[in-house]
Every structure is written in C-alpha cells, then in structure tokens.
Amino acid sequence: MCAGLVVGVTSLTGCGGEDPDAGTNGVGKLPASKIQSKTSKAAQDASAVRLSGTVVSKNHTYSLDMRVKDEGGTGSVTSKGQTFQLLRVGEQLYLKADSEFWTHKKGEGDGKGAQGDETAAAKLDGKYVKVPEGDPAYQQLSGFTDKSVLLDGMLTLHGELAKGDRGKTGSTRTIKITGDEGAGGTLDVSLDGKPYPLRLERGGHAGTLKLADWGKDFKIEEPDKTELVDYGEQLPTS
C-alpha cells in the first residue's frame, strides 16, 4: 500500500517513517564541524563537569576522576600504581597522598637521604600538602583541576571531521562525530537537551573519558588546618 502511494506536494519522510531528530536538540541535522563548535561552546559555558577515565600523555597513563568548575576542582588521579587526591580552591592547589607516594621507590636515586624521605613521608601521610605556585609540580598538576585547560585539551578532534552513527550513552540519545575516521578521536554528543560531549575516545589510543554531571555544582573549600601541611617553597622529590 505504501509503495503504491504517490504524494506530489508534501514533505513527508515516507509511509510510517520516523524523523530521527524528532524531539532532539537538532544538532544531528548539522554537519560535523557545526556539531563540534556547538558542543565545545556548550561545554565551555557549563558551570561544572565531571571527567572520569584514562588519559595517555608523554608515555604516561593517568586514571582520573575529577570534578571541575571555574573556581577550582577536586578528585583523584592514579599514575604508576599510585593514587593521589587533588584539590584546588582558587589559585591554591593541594595534594593528598599516602606515605608510599612521598617515598622514593627502591632502586631510585643514589640511596642517599632515604631516611629523610621516610621521615618526610610520615609527616605527609594522609595530609593535604599545599603545592607552592613556584614548584614545577604546580603546573603539572593544576591542569587536572582546571576546567578550561581540561576541556580545551581533551575535546579537540584532529583531521577531517565526519558524522558517525547515532546511539545512546546511558539513556541519553547521542550522535557520534569523528576526526580522520576515528584516528583523530571520536566524540559522542548529546541529542537530548544541550549538546554536551558525553564520551571521548582520544586519537592515537590516548585514552577514553566519560563526561557527566554537566552544570551540577559541588562544594570545594580549603582543608582544615588539622589536615594541612605547608611544606614550604618546594615539595619533596616524589
């Protein structure tokens, strides 16, 4: 019956056909470049986000679970089997880890000062340590707590952009965009509500991240003095 119908002046998609963009935010109709620009703007405009997953950078693999917003961030990072907590309130950055994190592993260094390492580590175990802004670790670690730095560095796809399949992330409908047929990264963008990025596969097997809790505020505050150690101008080597 459907095949026999001839409709001369209508914009119908077909007999019994469904518009895949019905009830969505409409970005699925756009070219990949426009989808990327819209999702980037939505991400930057959001007040907060949670990022979890893995990142590979300079031959190091980091597992992270961070909540970030303009005023700071908090969460955990794991590298080389060691997990540490990061907290940034404004410009103040704090790090918390166990004593093993602060102690040189066996075989590292020249063996001198090992006792000093253990003594320092015992004092720092389970405490928030203020990271001085002049310490090299400040620049390396503060990026994990900086919303703009994380999103600018993570959400860029490389190579020629193209639209991929529609799917779901959890219960949210998504459209996939790829860079260089996936070699330059793949991003799943929400078709429901604002076009937030929900899942990122970084190009070059550089990790996979889930992005959630867009716009959900969270509390950050300076550590209590009983939880805090101010080590001075430079952190101990770790």
CSV table of C-alpha atoms in Angstrom, one decimal:
chain,number,residue,atom,x,y,z
A,1,MET,CA,0.0,0.0,0.0
A,2,CYS,CA,2.8,2.4,1.0
A,3,ALA,CA,4.7,1.7,-2.2
A,4,GLY,CA,1.7,2.5,-4.3
A,5,LEU,CA,1.2,6.0,-2.9
A,6,VAL,CA,2.4,8.9,-4.9
A,7,VAL,CA,2.5,12.2,-3.0
A,8,GLY,CA,3.1,15.2,-5.1
A,9,VAL,CA,3.2,18.1,-2.7
A,10,THR,CA,4.3,17.1,0.8
A,11,SER,CA,7.4,17.0,2.8
A,12,LEU,CA,6.6,13.7,4.4
A,13,THR,CA,9.6,11.4,5.0
A,14,GLY,CA,7.6,8.3,3.9
A,15,CYS,CA,4.9,6.0,4.9
A,16,GLY,CA,5.4,5.1,8.6
A,17,GLY,CA,8.8,6.7,8.6
A,18,GLU,CA,10.1,8.4,11.7
A,19,ASP,CA,12.3,11.6,11.9
A,20,PRO,CA,15.4,10.6,13.9
A,21,ASP,CA,15.7,14.2,15.0
A,22,ALA,CA,12.2,14.5,16.4
A,23,GLY,CA,12.3,15.6,20.0
A,24,THR,CA,16.1,16.2,19.9
A,25,ASN,CA,18.1,19.4,20.2
A,26,GLY,CA,18.6,19.3,16.4
A,27,VAL,CA,22.4,19.1,16.2
A,28,GLY,CA,22.1,15.7,14.4
A,29,LYS,CA,21.0,17.6,11.3
A,30,LEU,CA,24.1,19.7,11.2
A,31,PRO,CA,27.5,19.0,9.6
A,32,ALA,CA,30.2,17.6,11.8
A,33,SER,CA,32.1,20.9,12.1
A,34,LYS,CA,29.0,22.7,13.3
A,35,ILE,CA,28.3,19.9,15.8
A,36,GLN,CA,31.8,20.2,17.2
A,37,SER,CA,31.6,24.0,17.6
A,38,LYS,CA,28.2,23.8,19.3
A,39,THR,CA,29.3,21.1,21.7
A,40,SER,CA,32.5,23.0,22.5
A,41,LYS,CA,30.5,26.1,23.3
A,42,ALA,CA,28.1,24.1,25.5
A,43,ALA,CA,31.0,22.6,27.4
A,44,GLN,CA,32.7,25.9,28.0
A,45,ASP,CA,29.5,27.6,29.1
A,46,ALA,CA,28.6,24.8,31.6
A,47,SER,CA,29.3,25.8,35.2
A,48,ALA,CA,30.8,22.4,36.1
A,49,VAL,CA,31.5,18.9,34.8
A,50,ARG,CA,32.9,15.5,36.0
A,51,LEU,CA,35.6,13.7,33.9
A,52,SER,CA,36.5,10.1,34.5
A,53,GLY,CA,38.6,7.6,32.6
A,54,THR,CA,42.1,7.4,31.3
A,55,VAL,CA,44.5,9.8,29.6
A,56,VAL,CA,47.8,8.9,28.0
A,57,SER,CA,50.3,11.8,27.8
A,58,LYS,CA,54.0,11.7,27.2
A,59,ASN,CA,54.1,7.9,27.5
A,60,HIS,CA,52.4,8.0,30.9
A,61,THR,CA,48.9,6.7,31.6
A,62,TYR,CA,46.7,8.6,34.1
A,63,SER,CA,43.4,7.4,35.5
A,64,LEU,CA,41.3,10.3,36.7
A,65,ASP,CA,38.0,11.1,38.3
A,66,MET,CA,37.8,14.8,38.6
A,67,ARG,CA,35.0,17.3,39.2
A,68,VAL,CA,35.9,20.8,37.9
A,69,LYS,CA,34.4,24.3,37.7
A,70,ASP,CA,35.8,27.8,37.2
A,71,GLU,CA,36.5,28.3,40.9
A,72,GLY,CA,38.5,25.0,41.2
A,73,GLY,CA,38.3,21.3,41.2
A,74,THR,CA,38.6,18.1,43.3
A,75,GLY,CA,39.1,14.4,42.7
A,76,SER,CA,41.7,11.7,42.3
A,77,VAL,CA,44.5,10.8,39.8
A,78,THR,CA,46.3,7.5,39.6
A,79,SER,CA,49.7,7.1,37.8
A,80,LYS,CA,52.2,4.2,38.1
A,81,GLY,CA,50.1,2.5,40.6
A,82,GLN,CA,50.0,5.5,43.0
A,83,THR,CA,46.8,7.4,43.7
A,84,PHE,CA,46.7,10.9,45.0
A,85,GLN,CA,43.9,13.4,45.7
A,86,LEU,CA,43.9,16.9,44.2
A,87,LEU,CA,42.0,19.9,45.5
A,88,ARG,CA,42.2,23.4,44.0
A,89,VAL,CA,40.4,26.4,45.6
A,90,GLY,CA,41.0,29.5,43.5
A,91,GLU,CA,44.8,29.6,43.0
A,92,GLN,CA,45.6,27.4,46.0
A,93,LEU,CA,46.4,23.8,45.0
A,94,TYR,CA,46.6,20.9,47.5
A,95,LEU,CA,47.7,17.3,47.1
A,96,LYS,CA,47.0,14.4,49.5
A,97,ALA,CA,48.6,11.0,49.3
A,98,ASP,CA,49.9,8.2,51.5
A,99,SER,CA,53.4,7.9,52.7
A,100,GLU,CA,54.4,5.5,49.9
A,101,PHE,CA,53.7,8.2,47.4
A,102,TRP,CA,56.2,10.5,49.0
A,103,THR,CA,59.0,7.9,49.4
A,104,HIS,CA,61.4,7.0,46.6
A,105,LYS,CA,60.9,3.5,45.4
A,106,LYS,CA,63.7,1.0,46.0
A,107,GLY,CA,66.4,1.4,43.4
A,108,GLU,CA,65.6,5.0,42.6
A,109,GLY,CA,68.2,7.7,43.2
A,110,ASP,CA,71.6,7.1,44.8
A,111,GLY,CA,70.3,5.8,48.1
A,112,LYS,CA,71.3,9.0,50.0
A,113,GLY,CA,68.7,10.7,52.1
A,114,ALA,CA,66.4,7.6,52.2
A,115,GLN,CA,65.9,8.1,55.9
A,116,GLY,CA,65.0,11.7,55.3
A,117,ASP,CA,62.5,10.7,52.7
A,118,GLU,CA,60.8,8.3,55.1
A,119,THR,CA,60.7,10.9,57.8
A,120,ALA,CA,59.1,13.5,55.5
A,121,ALA,CA,56.7,10.9,54.1
A,122,ALA,CA,55.5,10.0,57.6
A,123,LYS,CA,54.6,13.7,58.2
A,124,LEU,CA,52.8,14.0,54.9
A,125,ASP,CA,50.9,10.7,55.0
A,126,GLY,CA,47.2,11.3,54.5
A,127,LYS,CA,47.6,15.1,54.8
A,128,TYR,CA,46.8,17.8,52.3
A,129,VAL,CA,50.0,19.4,51.2
A,130,LYS,CA,50.0,22.9,49.8
A,131,VAL,CA,51.7,22.9,46.4
A,132,PRO,CA,53.7,26.2,46.0
A,133,GLU,CA,53.0,28.0,42.8
A,134,GLY,CA,56.7,28.1,42.0
A,135,ASP,CA,57.1,24.4,42.3
A,136,PRO,CA,57.3,22.5,39.0
A,137,ALA,CA,54.6,20.2,40.2
A,138,TYR,CA,52.1,23.1,40.4
A,139,GLN,CA,52.0,23.5,36.6
A,140,GLN,CA,51.9,19.7,36.0
A,141,LEU,CA,49.1,19.0,38.5
A,142,SER,CA,46.9,22.2,38.4
A,143,GLY,CA,45.8,21.3,34.9
A,144,PHE,CA,43.9,18.3,36.2
A,145,THR,CA,41.8,20.8,38.3
A,146,ASP,CA,41.3,23.4,35.6
A,147,LYS,CA,38.0,23.1,33.6
A,148,SER,CA,39.2,25.3,30.7
A,149,VAL,CA,42.5,23.5,30.4
A,150,LEU,CA,41.0,20.1,30.5
A,151,LEU,CA,38.2,20.8,28.0
A,152,ASP,CA,40.4,22.7,25.6
A,153,GLY,CA,43.0,19.9,25.6
A,154,MET,CA,40.5,17.0,25.5
A,155,LEU,CA,37.7,17.9,23.2
A,156,THR,CA,39.6,18.8,20.0
A,157,LEU,CA,39.2,16.2,17.2
A,158,HIS,CA,42.0,16.1,14.7
A,159,GLY,CA,41.8,15.6,10.9
A,160,GLU,CA,38.8,15.7,8.7
A,161,LEU,CA,35.5,15.7,10.7
A,162,ALA,CA,32.6,13.4,9.8
A,163,LYS,CA,29.3,12.3,11.4
A,164,GLY,CA,29.0,8.8,12.6
A,165,ASP,CA,26.3,6.6,14.0
A,166,ARG,CA,23.5,7.6,16.4
A,167,GLY,CA,23.4,5.7,19.6
A,168,LYS,CA,23.0,6.1,23.4
A,169,THR,CA,25.2,6.9,26.3
A,170,GLY,CA,23.2,5.5,29.2
A,171,SER,CA,19.6,6.7,28.4
A,172,THR,CA,20.7,9.8,26.5
A,173,ARG,CA,20.5,9.8,22.7
A,174,THR,CA,23.8,10.7,21.0
A,175,ILE,CA,25.3,11.5,17.7
A,176,LYS,CA,29.0,10.5,17.0
A,177,ILE,CA,31.5,12.7,15.3
A,178,THR,CA,34.9,11.6,14.3
A,179,GLY,CA,38.2,13.1,13.3
A,180,ASP,CA,40.2,11.3,10.5
A,181,GLU,CA,37.8,8.4,10.5
A,182,GLY,CA,38.4,7.9,14.3
A,183,ALA,CA,42.2,8.1,14.2
A,184,GLY,CA,41.9,11.7,15.2
A,185,GLY,CA,39.4,11.0,18.0
A,186,THR,CA,35.7,10.2,18.5
A,187,LEU,CA,33.2,12.2,20.4
A,188,ASP,CA,29.6,11.2,21.4
A,189,VAL,CA,27.4,14.3,21.6
A,190,SER,CA,24.1,14.5,23.4
A,191,LEU,CA,21.0,14.9,21.3
A,192,ASP,CA,18.8,15.4,24.4
A,193,GLY,CA,18.9,18.9,26.0
A,194,LYS,CA,22.1,20.8,25.5
A,195,PRO,CA,24.7,19.3,23.1
A,196,TYR,CA,27.2,18.3,25.7
A,197,PRO,CA,30.0,15.9,24.9
A,198,LEU,CA,29.4,12.7,26.9
A,199,ARG,CA,32.1,10.3,25.8
A,200,LEU,CA,35.5,10.9,24.2
A,201,GLU,CA,37.9,8.4,22.6
A,202,ARG,CA,41.1,10.4,22.1
A,203,GLY,CA,43.1,9.9,18.9
A,204,GLY,CA,46.1,7.7,18.8
A,205,HIS,CA,44.8,5.5,21.6
A,206,ALA,CA,45.5,8.3,24.1
A,207,GLY,CA,42.7,7.3,26.4
A,208,THR,CA,38.9,7.3,26.9
A,209,LEU,CA,36.9,9.7,29.0
A,210,LYS,CA,33.3,9.9,30.2
A,211,LEU,CA,31.9,13.4,30.8
A,212,ALA,CA,29.0,13.7,33.1
A,213,ASP,CA,27.2,15.9,35.7
A,214,TRP,CA,27.2,18.9,33.4
A,215,GLY,CA,26.2,22.0,35.3
A,216,LYS,CA,25.9,20.2,38.6
A,217,ASP,CA,27.6,22.3,41.3
A,218,PHE,CA,29.7,20.8,44.0
A,219,LYS,CA,31.4,22.1,47.1
A,220,ILE,CA,35.1,23.0,47.4
A,221,GLU,CA,36.7,24.5,50.5
A,222,GLU,CA,40.1,25.0,52.0
A,223,PRO,CA,41.3,22.0,54.0
A,224,ASP,CA,41.1,22.3,57.8
A,225,LYS,CA,44.3,23.3,59.4
A,226,THR,CA,44.5,19.9,61.1
A,227,GLU,CA,44.5,18.2,57.7
A,228,LEU,CA,47.1,20.6,56.1
A,229,VAL,CA,50.9,20.6,55.9
A,230,ASP,CA,52.7,23.6,54.4
A,231,TYR,CA,56.0,22.2,53.2
A,232,GLY,CA,57.5,25.5,52.2
A,233,GLU,CA,58.7,26.7,48.8
A,234,GLN,CA,59.2,23.3,47.2
A,235,LEU,CA,57.7,19.9,47.6
A,236,PRO,CA,60.0,16.9,48.4
A,237,THR,CA,61.0,14.9,45.3
A,238,SER,CA,58.4,12.2,44.6
